[in-house]
Amino acid sequence: MLKKLLVANRGEIAVRIIRAAQDLGIATVAVYSAADAESLHVQLADEAVNIGPPAAKKSYLNVEAILKAARDTGCDSVHPGYGFLAENAAFSDAVTGAGLVFVGPSGDAIRMMGDKVSARSAAAAAGVPVVPGSAGRVEGLKAGHEVLTATGFPVMIKAAGIRIANSLAEFEQAFPQAEAEALAAFGDGGLYMEKVIGKARHIEVQVLADGSDAIHCYERECSLQRRRQKVWEEAPSRALSDRLREELCASAVALAKAVKYSGAGTVEYLYDDEADRFYFIEMNTRIQVEHPVTEAITGIDLVAEMLRIAGGEKLRFRQGDVSVKGHAIEVRLNAEDPAKEFAPFPGQVAELRIPGGPGVRFDSMLYQGYQVPPFYDSLLAKLIVHAETREAAIVRLIRALNELKIGGLKTTKPLFLALAADPAVRAGDVHTRWLEGWLIENAAALAG
């Protein structure tokens, strides 16, 4: 088992990791920027080290400062959390090169799954369905026409930006424009092409692996997104049949085994409701923001298992040990003003009332009097509810949101109260583009 862990992150995830480590008897070291000197993760850790000024590139992205803090405090391991350096292969290499344990996959695994082309190739080799499209870069209109035979329309053309073509005429106009854009941005005209899945759901599978064996902890659905950022996550997905769930989860395990993955990871898919098919998008080689919903339905502490695996233990669970109980929902409470197009709203927490009761969890770094800094992501807290059914979970979510009070700040709480009351959300009849349209239609209500 690990003895002393440096947590290379801040905010609610740093608090979450510190608590999990301390539950296992592992001493903890927090790192912080000058802006985070009074943060909760600094107060809860056994030790804390200032690693630089507020700017992330001079603190939370400063690899040398982080490694120095680990060496100076006698740590044997580093947990990157999510964001910042969590999926940085060079950071993983630097940690292990310094003689420390990186709590996560190897740099090689991060490199492979972080590159779209190699990740797609690895998924296809493992028998995981991939979105029809180019295996690599497409060079020239003739090659583009050949890819079209697999994708059909609509098709996505990716260069520095994204273009959607719905017909051959649109494709032949958009392709040379995208080539010119790629040439200006990257120095060559190579493009990527991919089939557009119309009303797709975003479904992801949580895996745990120890480098030789892997299991899944079932799926989460994250279809409610704003500007491709998840805002509401739940588990399990109501959209999947038992047969398709089994296929989906088995494919994630096959991929984790194929790349000799170690730690907690998430394999993400698009699910086409109409065709009843799923397609691999990517693998996130870290703990996810939304991991608590999986913990709620399976009873497995994913962060603790990451620490055990990093400490040299083999998987403690067989697949048959993992089952789903009930339904869980997580909403991300950000310091943003929904009435002003979600503009950031840093400030001081004047009052704090945290919801409680059966099936309610609140992961945050908040306390009364805390000054939310303007330098980082606006996530304040995650509210997680768990109940026997999805319908009961939504009712519990409404109760918990009404109980919650964060005085002095504008937050996304009104958004979630409105969504929880919406008939389409109640029915689970949503897709990855649904929320954008809903926000336009309900802008006045959120402003009121």
Short mmCIF file of C-alpha atoms in Angstrom, two decimals, residues 199-206 218-240 248 265-271 273 281-282 284 286-294 297 327-332 382 390 416 419 425 428-436:
data_model
loop_
_atom_site.label_atom_id
_atom_site.label_comp_id
_atom_site.label_asym_id
_atom_site.label_seq_id
_atom_site.Cartn_x
_atom_site.Cartn_y
_atom_site.Cartn_z
CA LYS A 199 -29.70 12.43 -32.16
CA ALA A 200 -26.97 10.59 -30.33
CA ARG A 201 -26.78 9.84 -26.65
CA HIS A 202 -23.48 10.04 -24.79
CA ILE A 203 -22.97 6.81 -22.86
CA GLU A 204 -19.75 5.84 -21.12
CA VAL A 205 -18.51 2.75 -19.30
CA GLN A 206 -16.47 2.86 -16.11
CA TYR A 218 -21.57 -0.48 -15.72
CA GLU A 219 -22.47 2.64 -17.66
CA ARG A 220 -23.36 6.28 -17.15
CA GLU A 221 -25.40 8.48 -19.46
CA CYS A 222 -24.18 12.05 -19.96
CA SER A 223 -26.38 13.29 -22.81
CA LEU A 224 -27.35 16.60 -21.19
CA GLN A 225 -24.51 18.82 -22.37
CA ARG A 226 -23.94 22.52 -22.93
CA ARG A 227 -21.27 23.36 -25.49
CA ARG A 228 -20.11 19.74 -25.30
CA GLN A 229 -19.64 20.01 -21.53
CA LYS A 230 -21.60 17.59 -19.36
CA VAL A 231 -23.93 19.19 -16.82
CA TRP A 232 -26.16 16.27 -15.67
CA GLU A 233 -25.00 12.65 -15.45
CA GLU A 234 -26.83 9.53 -14.38
CA ALA A 235 -26.45 5.79 -14.01
CA PRO A 236 -27.58 3.47 -15.36
CA SER A 237 -28.86 4.62 -18.77
CA ARG A 238 -32.57 4.07 -19.33
CA ALA A 239 -31.95 3.82 -23.10
CA LEU A 240 -30.14 0.47 -23.17
CA LEU A 248 -21.32 -2.25 -24.49
CA GLY A 265 -10.74 4.76 -16.79
CA THR A 266 -13.80 5.61 -18.82
CA VAL A 267 -14.60 4.41 -22.33
CA GLU A 268 -16.95 6.85 -24.04
CA TYR A 269 -19.45 6.04 -26.77
CA LEU A 270 -22.13 7.59 -28.92
CA TYR A 271 -25.36 5.61 -28.89
CA ASP A 273 -31.22 5.35 -30.58
CA ILE A 281 -15.48 7.95 -29.20
CA GLU A 282 -12.51 7.97 -26.85
CA ASN A 284 -10.50 9.07 -20.70
CA ARG A 286 -8.34 9.36 -15.42
CA ILE A 287 -11.04 9.54 -12.79
CA GLN A 288 -14.09 11.34 -14.17
CA VAL A 289 -15.98 14.25 -12.63
CA GLU A 290 -19.11 12.08 -12.68
CA HIS A 291 -17.62 9.02 -10.96
CA PRO A 292 -19.89 9.36 -7.87
CA VAL A 293 -22.98 8.10 -9.71
CA THR A 294 -21.17 4.84 -10.43
CA ILE A 297 -25.17 2.30 -7.85
CA HIS A 327 -30.51 4.88 -9.95
CA ALA A 328 -28.20 7.84 -9.34
CA ILE A 329 -28.05 11.37 -10.75
CA GLU A 330 -25.31 13.99 -10.46
CA VAL A 331 -25.60 17.68 -11.31
CA ARG A 332 -22.64 20.07 -11.54
CA LYS A 382 -21.47 18.11 -7.28
CA ARG A 390 -35.00 7.00 -11.77
CA PHE A 416 -31.29 21.94 -12.63
CA LEU A 419 -34.55 20.53 -16.02
CA VAL A 425 -35.95 15.02 -18.99
CA GLY A 428 -35.30 10.49 -20.45
CA ASP A 429 -36.06 11.58 -24.02
CA VAL A 430 -32.87 13.61 -24.61
CA HIS A 431 -29.72 13.57 -26.74
CA THR A 432 -26.41 15.43 -26.82
CA ARG A 433 -27.83 18.43 -28.70
CA TRP A 434 -31.13 18.60 -26.85
CA LEU A 435 -30.04 20.97 -24.08
CA GLU A 436 -28.76 23.67 -26.45
#
